[in-house]
């Protein structure tokens, strides 16, 4: 079913305070727009010029009669409306000079063109020193009007505004504020009234009489409160609080009091004068839900909605005046002031981007249409008037407008990390993605890196497409890598290293090597292996230098055939093969055989080892050739070491043939023969080479740990393993 729309209609206008107008029904001309006090007749207004002078005179008669009937002291100050309460067709007005004025309003049919008629029923002086009437609460079923005048709470009858007897409704003094339990309909036969007095909260039951139900002693004076059932939301001189009256009754104040936010405190202005903040306000907005107004410290007033448990609801309400002021300053190119007002009013950053067409086009799919961004009509009109901000900025102001956008987006980003973000959640990727472009365009390299490498909501596809088109390749690569697309990032780095594109921010080969050995080298995968293959082709010397830095697991899976040729071109083949063998490469036997044949060829070029061994043996008959060359750093020493290592796996017949072709490596020939299980031939070769200690050990002590006989067992084990494979 379609709901009926609300109809707003003026009920009271041009009311007067004079006693003589009581009971009169007056037809009033339509005056020009006036203030509320003027419309109610509490301030004299200029007479309305009309062709009917009698009507104009009658319209001003009420205001003049106030001046005639009031004392000089009252005439010296303007009479203001302080509060209004409506009950049925009766309007009760509390004034600044301690009066209550009752009017009856006769409302015509909504479809009628007639103006509402009103009658001044009566005006009552509360006789409380002319203090202003702070608050009025009507209780129709009880025929009571609760009146707070100054700091005195009194009860009057609704029908004739007579003071209720103190026996059934006592006068309560020292009251700072009062609230009615909003959970109970005021038309019921009894309601609870919450009264704040000095440092005390009192709950009264108002029925046929008024009786005290509960008292709570508090630490600070209360400025505002509201009540819903057992919960009281209040603002004292220090904080906003929620009191659970039921829990306080059972467990005490400490258990039943929940502190929320601090209230704004007085401050001193630049001239040293004390500036007092506006009085805080609290009100009930739903079952166990409250709203309070608080200042954020920068002259911005926020409306915060919380539950009785202190949980924030529905976001934060804010006044729209600051964005409008900011747009006015922006239109006049007062950029610093505009930024300040935008920050105070939390201007929607998505709306601001529409003043920067290039950024709006860049953000494209992330932006909601401008017409769908909620804002006041005045603010929207200012956007239309400015259009393109760059078009109204002078050449000197162009960079300043970009700085304004940068600073405001940074501010918005910090605000979105608070407990109560002031902007829609879909503004987050807009803020981060545009900031990435702004930082890159404005050469904010440190900020750019911190943004993309930290927690962020940058949309990589949009950012990278722009950065690459703007030739900001290094920035683009950082976005790729930060978002896990390492391959695309390294592709850009390789293009930079090959000279296909250029970017002075890139650190060259040093940065590339640092990355692949650091972040990329933390794990084994095709990424690092593929990068090494490219590096060998692009800069084989660099690949040679980092070979020792690669993890064994990475070296073990290299396709050595793709690398060894390039290594041979720079004389690093042997170094590369040694690294493969040390890493236990999957093709280690093949490359060990190649390396041993290379060592054989080098060792055959010199006989210095034999002559030195014979001299040393003359001094120590138990010395073996293996022990003698172990301290040397030569190809002969490496050859003997590899042949004598049990873990060495190679093609023994092929190496033996190479050694026999050399002709002068008797001990090495014996070591290979022993590995092949040809012990007698090995002993004969050792004797011919003059290594008698080694021959004796192989023949008489084959079980010794140093004996070459152990190689035969290892070789048999290796063959068995090969057969099993």
PDB file of N, CA and C in Angstrom, residues 84-88 90 92 100 135-148 153-162 164 168-169 172 178-195 204-211 227:
ATOM      1  N   UNK A  84       8.831  25.078  23.146  1.00  0.00           N
ATOM      2  CA  UNK A  84       7.443  24.936  22.717  1.00  0.00           C
ATOM      3  C   UNK A  84       7.026  23.489  22.915  1.00  0.00           C
ATOM      4  N   UNK A  85       5.834  23.268  23.419  1.00  0.00           N
ATOM      5  CA  UNK A  85       5.267  21.935  23.551  1.00  0.00           C
ATOM      6  C   UNK A  85       3.858  21.958  22.988  1.00  0.00           C
ATOM      7  N   UNK A  86       3.495  20.926  22.216  1.00  0.00           N
ATOM      8  CA  UNK A  86       2.160  20.876  21.622  1.00  0.00           C
ATOM      9  C   UNK A  86       1.418  19.649  22.138  1.00  0.00           C
ATOM     10  N   UNK A  87       0.171  19.826  22.493  1.00  0.00           N
ATOM     11  CA  UNK A  87      -0.664  18.735  22.989  1.00  0.00           C
ATOM     12  C   UNK A  87      -2.049  18.894  22.363  1.00  0.00           C
ATOM     13  N   UNK A  88      -2.363  18.045  21.402  1.00  0.00           N
ATOM     14  CA  UNK A  88      -3.623  18.208  20.691  1.00  0.00           C
ATOM     15  C   UNK A  88      -3.603  19.481  19.885  1.00  0.00           C
ATOM     16  N   UNK A  90      -3.523  22.415  21.387  1.00  0.00           N
ATOM     17  CA  UNK A  90      -2.983  23.432  22.283  1.00  0.00           C
ATOM     18  C   UNK A  90      -1.480  23.537  22.112  1.00  0.00           C
ATOM     19  N   UNK A  92       1.857  25.278  23.911  1.00  0.00           N
ATOM     20  CA  UNK A  92       2.359  25.907  25.127  1.00  0.00           C
ATOM     21  C   UNK A  92       3.748  26.450  24.825  1.00  0.00           C
ATOM     22  N   UNK A 100       4.495  31.248  30.672  1.00  0.00           N
ATOM     23  CA  UNK A 100       3.963  30.213  29.793  1.00  0.00           C
ATOM     24  C   UNK A 100       2.728  30.792  29.124  1.00  0.00           C
ATOM     25  N   UNK A 135      12.315  24.109  29.626  1.00  0.00           N
ATOM     26  CA  UNK A 135      11.762  22.893  29.053  1.00  0.00           C
ATOM     27  C   UNK A 135      10.307  22.722  29.476  1.00  0.00           C
ATOM     28  N   UNK A 136       9.491  22.177  28.557  1.00  0.00           N
ATOM     29  CA  UNK A 136       8.092  21.860  28.831  1.00  0.00           C
ATOM     30  C   UNK A 136       7.825  20.429  28.392  1.00  0.00           C
ATOM     31  N   UNK A 137       7.141  19.646  29.258  1.00  0.00           N
ATOM     32  CA  UNK A 137       6.765  18.277  28.923  1.00  0.00           C
ATOM     33  C   UNK A 137       5.294  18.107  29.255  1.00  0.00           C
ATOM     34  N   UNK A 138       4.477  17.797  28.232  1.00  0.00           N
ATOM     35  CA  UNK A 138       3.038  17.622  28.436  1.00  0.00           C
ATOM     36  C   UNK A 138       2.713  16.163  28.687  1.00  0.00           C
ATOM     37  N   UNK A 139       1.904  15.903  29.731  1.00  0.00           N
ATOM     38  CA  UNK A 139       1.413  14.562  30.056  1.00  0.00           C
ATOM     39  C   UNK A 139      -0.107  14.618  30.024  1.00  0.00           C
ATOM     40  N   UNK A 140      -0.742  14.397  28.872  1.00  0.00           N
ATOM     41  CA  UNK A 140      -2.175  14.669  28.713  1.00  0.00           C
ATOM     42  C   UNK A 140      -3.079  13.809  29.586  1.00  0.00           C
ATOM     43  N   UNK A 141      -2.782  12.510  29.750  1.00  0.00           N
ATOM     44  CA  UNK A 141      -3.659  11.659  30.547  1.00  0.00           C
ATOM     45  C   UNK A 141      -3.642  12.047  32.021  1.00  0.00           C
ATOM     46  N   UNK A 142      -2.551  12.632  32.452  1.00  0.00           N
ATOM     47  CA  UNK A 142      -2.434  13.060  33.851  1.00  0.00           C
ATOM     48  C   UNK A 142      -2.818  14.520  34.038  1.00  0.00           C
ATOM     49  N   UNK A 143      -3.119  15.209  32.900  1.00  0.00           N
ATOM     50  CA  UNK A 143      -3.442  16.636  32.955  1.00  0.00           C
ATOM     51  C   UNK A 143      -2.322  17.406  33.645  1.00  0.00           C
ATOM     52  N   UNK A 144      -1.077  17.088  33.250  1.00  0.00           N
ATOM     53  CA  UNK A 144       0.077  17.724  33.872  1.00  0.00           C
ATOM     54  C   UNK A 144       0.973  18.338  32.801  1.00  0.00           C
ATOM     55  N   UNK A 145       1.563  19.460  33.153  1.00  0.00           N
ATOM     56  CA  UNK A 145       2.588  20.100  32.345  1.00  0.00           C
ATOM     57  C   UNK A 145       3.816  20.247  33.226  1.00  0.00           C
ATOM     58  N   UNK A 146       4.885  19.519  32.877  1.00  0.00           N
ATOM     59  CA  UNK A 146       6.140  19.592  33.624  1.00  0.00           C
ATOM     60  C   UNK A 146       6.920  20.780  33.101  1.00  0.00           C
ATOM     61  N   UNK A 147       7.308  21.670  34.020  1.00  0.00           N
ATOM     62  CA  UNK A 147       7.949  22.934  33.633  1.00  0.00           C
ATOM     63  C   UNK A 147       9.294  23.048  34.336  1.00  0.00           C
ATOM     64  N   UNK A 148      10.356  23.244  33.550  1.00  0.00           N
ATOM     65  CA  UNK A 148      11.667  23.560  34.113  1.00  0.00           C
ATOM     66  C   UNK A 148      11.943  25.024  33.831  1.00  0.00           C
ATOM     67  N   UNK A 153      12.027  22.868  39.010  1.00  0.00           N
ATOM     68  CA  UNK A 153      11.062  22.021  38.316  1.00  0.00           C
ATOM     69  C   UNK A 153       9.721  22.107  39.041  1.00  0.00           C
ATOM     70  N   UNK A 154       8.679  22.515  38.309  1.00  0.00           N
ATOM     71  CA  UNK A 154       7.349  22.657  38.884  1.00  0.00           C
ATOM     72  C   UNK A 154       6.345  21.938  37.988  1.00  0.00           C
ATOM     73  N   UNK A 155       5.164  21.667  38.547  1.00  0.00           N
ATOM     74  CA  UNK A 155       4.110  20.951  37.834  1.00  0.00           C
ATOM     75  C   UNK A 155       2.871  21.838  37.753  1.00  0.00           C
ATOM     76  N   UNK A 156       2.313  21.931  36.530  1.00  0.00           N
ATOM     77  CA  UNK A 156       1.098  22.706  36.298  1.00  0.00           C
ATOM     78  C   UNK A 156       0.056  21.796  35.649  1.00  0.00           C
ATOM     79  N   UNK A 157      -1.207  22.209  35.776  1.00  0.00           N
ATOM     80  CA  UNK A 157      -2.271  21.497  35.066  1.00  0.00           C
ATOM     81  C   UNK A 157      -2.293  21.956  33.617  1.00  0.00           C
ATOM     82  N   UNK A 158      -2.572  21.014  32.715  1.00  0.00           N
ATOM     83  CA  UNK A 158      -2.620  21.354  31.300  1.00  0.00           C
ATOM     84  C   UNK A 158      -3.835  22.208  30.960  1.00  0.00           C
ATOM     85  N   UNK A 159      -4.963  21.913  31.599  1.00  0.00           N
ATOM     86  CA  UNK A 159      -6.220  22.540  31.193  1.00  0.00           C
ATOM     87  C   UNK A 159      -6.271  24.025  31.498  1.00  0.00           C
ATOM     88  N   UNK A 160      -5.821  24.424  32.689  1.00  0.00           N
ATOM     89  CA  UNK A 160      -5.948  25.835  33.072  1.00  0.00           C
ATOM     90  C   UNK A 160      -4.654  26.446  33.570  1.00  0.00           C
ATOM     91  N   UNK A 161      -3.540  25.731  33.427  1.00  0.00           N
ATOM     92  CA  UNK A 161      -2.220  26.245  33.824  1.00  0.00           C
ATOM     93  C   UNK A 161      -2.227  26.756  35.269  1.00  0.00           C
ATOM     94  N   UNK A 162      -2.696  25.910  36.172  1.00  0.00           N
ATOM     95  CA  UNK A 162      -2.627  26.213  37.599  1.00  0.00           C
ATOM     96  C   UNK A 162      -1.574  25.316  38.237  1.00  0.00           C
ATOM     97  N   UNK A 164       0.153  22.754  40.532  1.00  0.00           N
ATOM     98  CA  UNK A 164      -0.336  21.577  41.241  1.00  0.00           C
ATOM     99  C   UNK A 164       0.094  21.662  42.700  1.00  0.00           C
ATOM    100  N   UNK A 168       1.029  16.716  46.332  1.00  0.00           N
ATOM    101  CA  UNK A 168       1.055  15.643  45.342  1.00  0.00           C
ATOM    102  C   UNK A 168       2.166  15.806  44.325  1.00  0.00           C
ATOM    103  N   UNK A 169       2.687  17.009  44.158  1.00  0.00           N
ATOM    104  CA  UNK A 169       3.765  17.255  43.193  1.00  0.00           C
ATOM    105  C   UNK A 169       4.691  18.317  43.755  1.00  0.00           C
ATOM    106  N   UNK A 172      10.855  20.932  42.822  1.00  0.00           N
ATOM    107  CA  UNK A 172      12.211  20.368  42.905  1.00  0.00           C
ATOM    108  C   UNK A 172      13.192  21.435  42.456  1.00  0.00           C
ATOM    109  N   UNK A 178      15.859  17.680  32.598  1.00  0.00           N
ATOM    110  CA  UNK A 178      14.834  16.688  32.907  1.00  0.00           C
ATOM    111  C   UNK A 178      14.450  15.972  31.622  1.00  0.00           C
ATOM    112  N   UNK A 179      14.065  14.679  31.724  1.00  0.00           N
ATOM    113  CA  UNK A 179      13.651  13.903  30.562  1.00  0.00           C
ATOM    114  C   UNK A 179      12.566  12.931  30.976  1.00  0.00           C
ATOM    115  N   UNK A 180      11.697  12.624  30.032  1.00  0.00           N
ATOM    116  CA  UNK A 180      10.619  11.671  30.245  1.00  0.00           C
ATOM    117  C   UNK A 180      11.013  10.332  29.629  1.00  0.00           C
ATOM    118  N   UNK A 181      10.599   9.233  30.238  1.00  0.00           N
ATOM    119  CA  UNK A 181      10.864   7.902  29.703  1.00  0.00           C
ATOM    120  C   UNK A 181      10.163   7.757  28.359  1.00  0.00           C
ATOM    121  N   UNK A 182      10.957   7.675  27.282  1.00  0.00           N
ATOM    122  CA  UNK A 182      10.395   7.624  25.941  1.00  0.00           C
ATOM    123  C   UNK A 182       9.852   6.242  25.584  1.00  0.00           C
ATOM    124  N   UNK A 183      10.108   5.251  26.442  1.00  0.00           N
ATOM    125  CA  UNK A 183       9.567   3.929  26.154  1.00  0.00           C
ATOM    126  C   UNK A 183       8.059   3.876  26.388  1.00  0.00           C
ATOM    127  N   UNK A 184       7.579   4.724  27.307  1.00  0.00           N
ATOM    128  CA  UNK A 184       6.175   4.727  27.678  1.00  0.00           C
ATOM    129  C   UNK A 184       5.468   5.880  26.989  1.00  0.00           C
ATOM    130  N   UNK A 185       4.319   5.621  26.404  1.00  0.00           N
ATOM    131  CA  UNK A 185       3.514   6.666  25.760  1.00  0.00           C
ATOM    132  C   UNK A 185       3.093   7.683  26.817  1.00  0.00           C
ATOM    133  N   UNK A 186       3.247   8.944  26.467  1.00  0.00           N
ATOM    134  CA  UNK A 186       2.903   9.991  27.442  1.00  0.00           C
ATOM    135  C   UNK A 186       1.405  10.072  27.719  1.00  0.00           C
ATOM    136  N   UNK A 187       0.616   9.379  26.924  1.00  0.00           N
ATOM    137  CA  UNK A 187      -0.832   9.372  27.175  1.00  0.00           C
ATOM    138  C   UNK A 187      -1.221   8.315  28.200  1.00  0.00           C
ATOM    139  N   UNK A 188      -0.235   7.597  28.764  1.00  0.00           N
ATOM    140  CA  UNK A 188      -0.544   6.583  29.767  1.00  0.00           C
ATOM    141  C   UNK A 188      -0.821   7.249  31.109  1.00  0.00           C
ATOM    142  N   UNK A 189      -1.279   6.434  32.059  1.00  0.00           N
ATOM    143  CA  UNK A 189      -1.665   6.958  33.374  1.00  0.00           C
ATOM    144  C   UNK A 189      -0.485   7.145  34.303  1.00  0.00           C
ATOM    145  N   UNK A 190       0.688   6.798  33.896  1.00  0.00           N
ATOM    146  CA  UNK A 190       1.860   6.987  34.732  1.00  0.00           C
ATOM    147  C   UNK A 190       3.123   6.911  33.906  1.00  0.00           C
ATOM    148  N   UNK A 191       4.060   7.812  34.133  1.00  0.00           N
ATOM    149  CA  UNK A 191       5.322   7.830  33.398  1.00  0.00           C
ATOM    150  C   UNK A 191       6.456   8.066  34.381  1.00  0.00           C
ATOM    151  N   UNK A 192       7.664   7.707  33.935  1.00  0.00           N
ATOM    152  CA  UNK A 192       8.862   7.972  34.730  1.00  0.00           C
ATOM    153  C   UNK A 192       9.508   9.256  34.247  1.00  0.00           C
ATOM    154  N   UNK A 193       9.988  10.026  35.190  1.00  0.00           N
ATOM    155  CA  UNK A 193      10.644  11.292  34.905  1.00  0.00           C
ATOM    156  C   UNK A 193      12.053  11.218  35.474  1.00  0.00           C
ATOM    157  N   UNK A 194      13.047  11.489  34.617  1.00  0.00           N
ATOM    158  CA  UNK A 194      14.444  11.452  35.042  1.00  0.00           C
ATOM    159  C   UNK A 194      14.920  12.893  35.242  1.00  0.00           C
ATOM    160  N   UNK A 195      15.391  13.202  36.444  1.00  0.00           N
ATOM    161  CA  UNK A 195      15.752  14.568  36.811  1.00  0.00           C
ATOM    162  C   UNK A 195      17.216  14.599  37.235  1.00  0.00           C
ATOM    163  N   UNK A 204      11.642   9.790  39.114  1.00  0.00           N
ATOM    164  CA  UNK A 204      10.351   9.963  39.766  1.00  0.00           C
ATOM    165  C   UNK A 204       9.276   9.254  38.955  1.00  0.00           C
ATOM    166  N   UNK A 205       8.312   8.694  39.665  1.00  0.00           N
ATOM    167  CA  UNK A 205       7.113   8.187  39.027  1.00  0.00           C
ATOM    168  C   UNK A 205       6.050   9.271  39.120  1.00  0.00           C
ATOM    169  N   UNK A 206       5.508   9.672  37.969  1.00  0.00           N
ATOM    170  CA  UNK A 206       4.490  10.715  37.929  1.00  0.00           C
ATOM    171  C   UNK A 206       3.159  10.066  37.588  1.00  0.00           C
ATOM    172  N   UNK A 207       2.270  10.070  38.543  1.00  0.00           N
ATOM    173  CA  UNK A 207       0.922   9.555  38.348  1.00  0.00           C
ATOM    174  C   UNK A 207      -0.043  10.532  38.978  1.00  0.00           C
ATOM    175  N   UNK A 208      -0.938  10.004  39.845  1.00  0.00           N
ATOM    176  CA  UNK A 208      -1.818  10.904  40.589  1.00  0.00           C
ATOM    177  C   UNK A 208      -0.990  11.819  41.478  1.00  0.00           C
ATOM    178  N   UNK A 209       0.136  11.310  41.937  1.00  0.00           N
ATOM    179  CA  UNK A 209       1.091  12.131  42.680  1.00  0.00           C
ATOM    180  C   UNK A 209       2.488  11.821  42.161  1.00  0.00           C
ATOM    181  N   UNK A 210       3.452  12.502  42.713  1.00  0.00           N
ATOM    182  CA  UNK A 210       4.848  12.345  42.275  1.00  0.00           C
ATOM    183  C   UNK A 210       5.639  11.721  43.414  1.00  0.00           C
ATOM    184  N   UNK A 211       6.292  10.591  43.122  1.00  0.00           N
ATOM    185  CA  UNK A 211       7.067   9.932  44.177  1.00  0.00           C
ATOM    186  C   UNK A 211       8.441   9.517  43.625  1.00  0.00           C
ATOM    187  N   UNK A 227      16.014   9.435  28.327  1.00  0.00           N
ATOM    188  CA  UNK A 227      15.742   8.180  29.024  1.00  0.00           C
ATOM    189  C   UNK A 227      14.901   7.263  28.147  1.00  0.00           C
TER     190      UNK A 227
END
